[in-house]
Short mmCIF file of N, CA, C and O in Angstrom, two decimals:
data_model
loop_
_atom_site.label_atom_id
_atom_site.label_comp_id
_atom_site.label_asym_id
_atom_site.label_seq_id
_atom_site.Cartn_x
_atom_site.Cartn_y
_atom_site.Cartn_z
N MET A 1015 168.33 26.87 75.17
CA MET A 1015 168.04 26.88 75.77
C MET A 1015 167.87 25.63 76.88
O MET A 1015 167.48 25.07 76.04
N SER A 1016 167.87 25.92 77.47
CA SER A 1016 167.83 24.43 78.59
C SER A 1016 166.70 24.50 79.82
O SER A 1016 166.67 25.92 79.99
N CYS A 1017 166.05 23.14 80.24
CA CYS A 1017 165.71 23.80 80.55
C CYS A 1017 165.91 24.28 81.92
O CYS A 1017 166.84 24.07 83.28
N PRO A 1018 164.43 24.64 82.80
CA PRO A 1018 164.67 25.20 84.14
C PRO A 1018 164.33 24.40 84.99
O PRO A 1018 165.52 25.09 86.02
N ILE A 1019 164.22 23.06 84.43
CA ILE A 1019 164.05 22.41 86.00
C ILE A 1019 165.69 21.66 85.56
O ILE A 1019 165.21 21.77 87.02
N CYS A 1020 165.48 21.20 85.13
CA CYS A 1020 166.18 20.08 84.97
C CYS A 1020 167.73 20.47 84.11
O CYS A 1020 169.18 19.86 84.14
N ALA A 1021 168.04 21.77 83.60
CA ALA A 1021 169.51 21.82 82.78
C ALA A 1021 169.32 20.85 81.29
O ALA A 1021 170.54 21.59 81.15
N ASN A 1022 167.92 20.33 80.91
CA ASN A 1022 168.93 20.03 79.50
C ASN A 1022 168.24 20.29 79.13
O ASN A 1022 167.55 21.51 79.13
N GLU A 1023 169.30 20.05 77.39
CA GLU A 1023 168.29 20.63 76.85
C GLU A 1023 166.90 20.57 76.26
O GLU A 1023 166.55 19.92 76.94
N THR A 1024 165.75 21.50 75.89
CA THR A 1024 164.72 21.86 75.91
C THR A 1024 164.30 20.93 74.51
O THR A 1024 165.16 21.11 73.57
N ASP A 1025 163.43 21.03 74.42
CA ASP A 1025 162.32 19.55 73.19
C ASP A 1025 161.28 20.34 73.11
O ASP A 1025 160.49 21.35 73.79
N THR A 1026 160.89 20.93 71.23
CA THR A 1026 160.68 21.86 71.51
C THR A 1026 158.86 21.96 71.73
O THR A 1026 157.83 22.88 71.67
N ARG A 1027 158.16 20.05 71.43
CA ARG A 1027 157.44 20.67 72.26
C ARG A 1027 156.69 20.59 73.63
O ARG A 1027 155.46 20.52 73.86
N TYR A 1028 157.20 20.72 74.32
CA TYR A 1028 157.68 21.37 75.45
C TYR A 1028 158.02 22.38 76.32
O TYR A 1028 157.97 22.92 77.76
N LYS A 1029 158.78 22.58 75.03
CA LYS A 1029 159.15 24.65 75.66
C LYS A 1029 158.59 25.21 76.25
O LYS A 1029 157.34 25.54 76.15
N PRO A 1030 159.65 25.00 77.23
CA PRO A 1030 160.50 25.16 77.82
C PRO A 1030 161.41 24.47 78.40
O PRO A 1030 162.52 24.66 78.76
N PHE A 1031 160.16 23.40 78.10
CA PHE A 1031 160.97 22.11 79.19
C PHE A 1031 161.57 21.33 78.90
O PHE A 1031 161.42 21.51 77.37
N CYS A 1032 162.26 20.53 78.88
CA CYS A 1032 163.02 19.08 78.01
C CYS A 1032 161.91 17.93 77.94
O CYS A 1032 162.19 17.36 77.24
N SER A 1033 160.95 17.74 78.43
CA SER A 1033 159.72 16.48 78.63
C SER A 1033 158.79 17.30 79.95
O SER A 1033 158.05 17.08 79.77
N ARG A 1034 157.76 16.08 78.79
CA ARG A 1034 156.59 16.43 79.89
C ARG A 1034 156.61 16.24 81.40
O ARG A 1034 155.97 17.30 82.59
N ARG A 1035 157.82 15.40 81.92
CA ARG A 1035 158.11 15.55 83.19
C ARG A 1035 158.03 16.44 83.94
O ARG A 1035 157.56 17.18 85.32
N CYS A 1036 159.37 17.35 83.07
CA CYS A 1036 159.62 18.77 84.23
C CYS A 1036 158.66 19.95 83.58
O CYS A 1036 158.45 20.64 84.78
N ALA A 1037 157.98 19.56 82.10
CA ALA A 1037 156.30 20.76 82.86
C ALA A 1037 155.84 20.07 83.77
O ALA A 1037 155.04 20.97 84.37
N ASP A 1038 155.14 18.87 84.22
CA ASP A 1038 154.71 18.76 85.02
C ASP A 1038 154.80 19.22 87.06
O ASP A 1038 154.15 19.45 87.31
N ILE A 1039 156.49 18.81 86.76
CA ILE A 1039 156.42 19.83 87.92
C ILE A 1039 156.76 21.21 88.03
O ILE A 1039 156.38 21.66 89.20
N ASP A 1040 156.99 21.69 87.24
CA ASP A 1040 156.58 23.62 86.88
C ASP A 1040 155.08 23.41 87.48
O ASP A 1040 155.07 24.75 88.67
N LEU A 1041 154.67 22.63 86.92
CA LEU A 1041 152.38 22.56 86.92
C LEU A 1041 152.50 22.36 89.14
O LEU A 1041 151.67 23.76 89.45
N SER A 1042 152.70 21.72 88.83
CA SER A 1042 153.11 21.26 90.19
C SER A 1042 154.12 22.54 91.77
O SER A 1042 152.93 23.20 92.45
N LYS A 1043 154.97 23.07 91.37
CA LYS A 1043 154.77 24.32 92.10
C LYS A 1043 154.27 25.47 91.70
O LYS A 1043 154.21 25.87 92.95
N TRP A 1044 153.85 25.08 90.18
CA TRP A 1044 152.56 27.08 90.23
C TRP A 1044 151.34 26.79 91.47
O TRP A 1044 150.90 27.38 91.70
N LEU A 1045 150.55 25.24 91.59
CA LEU A 1045 149.55 25.10 91.80
C LEU A 1045 149.84 24.96 93.56
O LEU A 1045 149.20 25.29 94.76
N GLY A 1046 150.85 24.14 93.53
CA GLY A 1046 151.49 24.25 95.41
C GLY A 1046 151.63 26.11 95.73
O GLY A 1046 151.70 25.32 97.14
N GLY A 1047 152.00 26.49 94.68
CA GLY A 1047 152.30 27.81 96.04
C GLY A 1047 153.80 28.49 96.07
O GLY A 1047 154.32 28.86 96.77
N GLY A 1048 154.28 27.24 95.37
CA GLY A 1048 156.19 27.85 95.64
C GLY A 1048 156.65 28.98 94.99
O GLY A 1048 157.77 28.82 94.83
N TYR A 1049 155.57 29.32 93.86
CA TYR A 1049 156.12 30.35 93.45
C TYR A 1049 156.02 31.81 93.81
O TYR A 1049 155.76 33.02 93.09
N ALA A 1050 154.81 31.98 94.97
CA ALA A 1050 154.14 33.04 95.66
C ALA A 1050 155.67 33.53 96.05
O ALA A 1050 156.37 33.66 96.77
N LEU A 1051 155.22 34.85 95.70
CA LEU A 1051 156.15 35.88 96.71
C LEU A 1051 155.46 36.23 97.80
O LEU A 1051 153.78 36.71 97.74
N PRO A 1052 156.32 36.86 99.09
CA PRO A 1052 155.79 36.57 100.64
C PRO A 1052 155.27 38.25 100.07
O PRO A 1052 156.13 39.69 99.55
N SER A 1053 154.26 38.74 101.16
CA SER A 1053 153.39 39.82 100.97
C SER A 1053 154.05 40.15 102.22
O SER A 1053 153.77 39.80 103.56
N ASN A 1054 154.10 41.95 102.47
CA ASN A 1054 154.58 42.28 103.62
C ASN A 1054 153.83 43.64 104.19
O ASN A 1054 153.17 44.35 105.09
N ASP A 1055 152.09 43.93 103.23
CA ASP A 1055 150.80 43.84 103.46
C ASP A 1055 150.10 44.27 104.01
O ASP A 1055 150.57 42.98 104.09
N PRO A 1056 150.27 45.33 104.97
CA PRO A 1056 148.93 44.31 106.43
C PRO A 1056 147.56 44.01 106.11
O PRO A 1056 147.60 42.86 106.85
N GLU A 1057 146.94 44.26 105.45
CA GLU A 1057 146.15 43.60 104.66
C GLU A 1057 145.61 41.97 105.07
O GLU A 1057 144.85 41.43 104.80
N ASP A 1058 146.80 42.16 104.02
CA ASP A 1058 147.30 40.22 103.89
C ASP A 1058 147.56 39.96 104.78
O ASP A 1058 147.35 38.76 105.25
N THR A 1059 148.47 40.08 105.73
CA THR A 1059 148.95 39.97 107.19
C THR A 1059 147.53 39.66 108.26
O THR A 1059 146.81 38.90 108.78
N GLU A 1060 146.90 40.94 107.94
CA GLU A 1060 145.23 40.43 108.48
C GLU A 1060 144.42 39.80 108.19
O GLU A 1060 143.89 38.81 108.87
N HIS A 1061 144.34 39.41 107.01
CA HIS A 1061 143.32 38.54 106.46
C HIS A 1061 144.50 36.66 106.60
O HIS A 1061 143.27 35.70 107.05
N LEU A 1062 145.15 36.62 106.39
CA LEU A 1062 145.89 35.41 106.60
C LEU A 1062 145.62 34.93 108.39
O LEU A 1062 145.17 33.35 108.84
N ALA A 1063 145.97 35.89 109.55
CA ALA A 1063 145.82 36.38 111.39
C ALA A 1063 143.80 35.81 110.39
O ALA A 1063 143.65 34.78 112.15
N ASP A 1064 143.36 35.94 110.10
CA ASP A 1064 142.18 35.25 110.16
C ASP A 1064 141.67 33.92 109.80
O ASP A 1064 140.86 33.69 110.58
N GLU A 1065 142.25 33.70 108.76
CA GLU A 1065 142.53 32.31 108.12
C GLU A 1065 142.42 31.74 108.80
O GLU A 1065 142.41 30.29 109.45
N ILE A 1066 143.92 31.70 109.20
CA ILE A 1066 144.34 30.81 110.94
C ILE A 1066 143.42 30.83 111.88
O ILE A 1066 143.44 30.01 112.08
N GLU A 1067 142.83 31.53 112.41
CA GLU A 1067 142.04 31.28 113.46
C GLU A 1067 140.79 30.40 112.54
O GLU A 1067 139.35 29.63 113.60
N LYS A 1068 140.01 31.37 112.02
CA LYS A 1068 138.89 30.00 111.22
C LYS A 1068 139.21 29.04 111.14
O LYS A 1068 138.30 27.90 111.91
N GLN A 1069 139.98 28.12 110.76
CA GLN A 1069 140.67 26.43 110.59
C GLN A 1069 140.76 26.30 111.92
O GLN A 1069 140.80 25.25 112.14
N ALA A 1070 141.75 26.81 112.99
CA ALA A 1070 141.83 26.21 114.14
C ALA A 1070 140.59 25.87 114.64
O ALA A 1070 140.78 25.03 115.30
N GLN A 1071 139.28 27.03 114.29
CA GLN A 1071 138.12 26.59 114.90
C GLN A 1071 137.16 24.89 114.23
O GLN A 1071 136.82 25.19 115.34
N LYS A 1072 137.98 24.96 113.23
CA LYS A 1072 136.95 24.41 112.83
C LYS A 1072 137.67 23.13 113.66
O LYS A 1072 138.47 22.39 113.71
N PRO A 1073 136.42 21.74 113.89
CA PRO A 1073 136.59 20.20 114.54
C PRO A 1073 137.46 19.42 113.08
O PRO A 1073 136.68 19.90 112.09
N HIS A 1074 137.96 18.63 113.07
CA HIS A 1074 139.14 18.31 112.52
C HIS A 1074 138.37 16.23 112.89
O HIS A 1074 138.31 15.98 113.52
#
């Protein structure tokens, strides 16, 4: 099995990754929303529009 980040051989300590570095890169993608799936749900769109409007009204 190869590492999903860099394609090197996996290490049993970090499986399915080859190193702590690749495991951390993957975690960063999860936490940053890199693996999020787009939604076409109208409720999600309305919620997003409301959040954008709230953010625009906050003083920076």
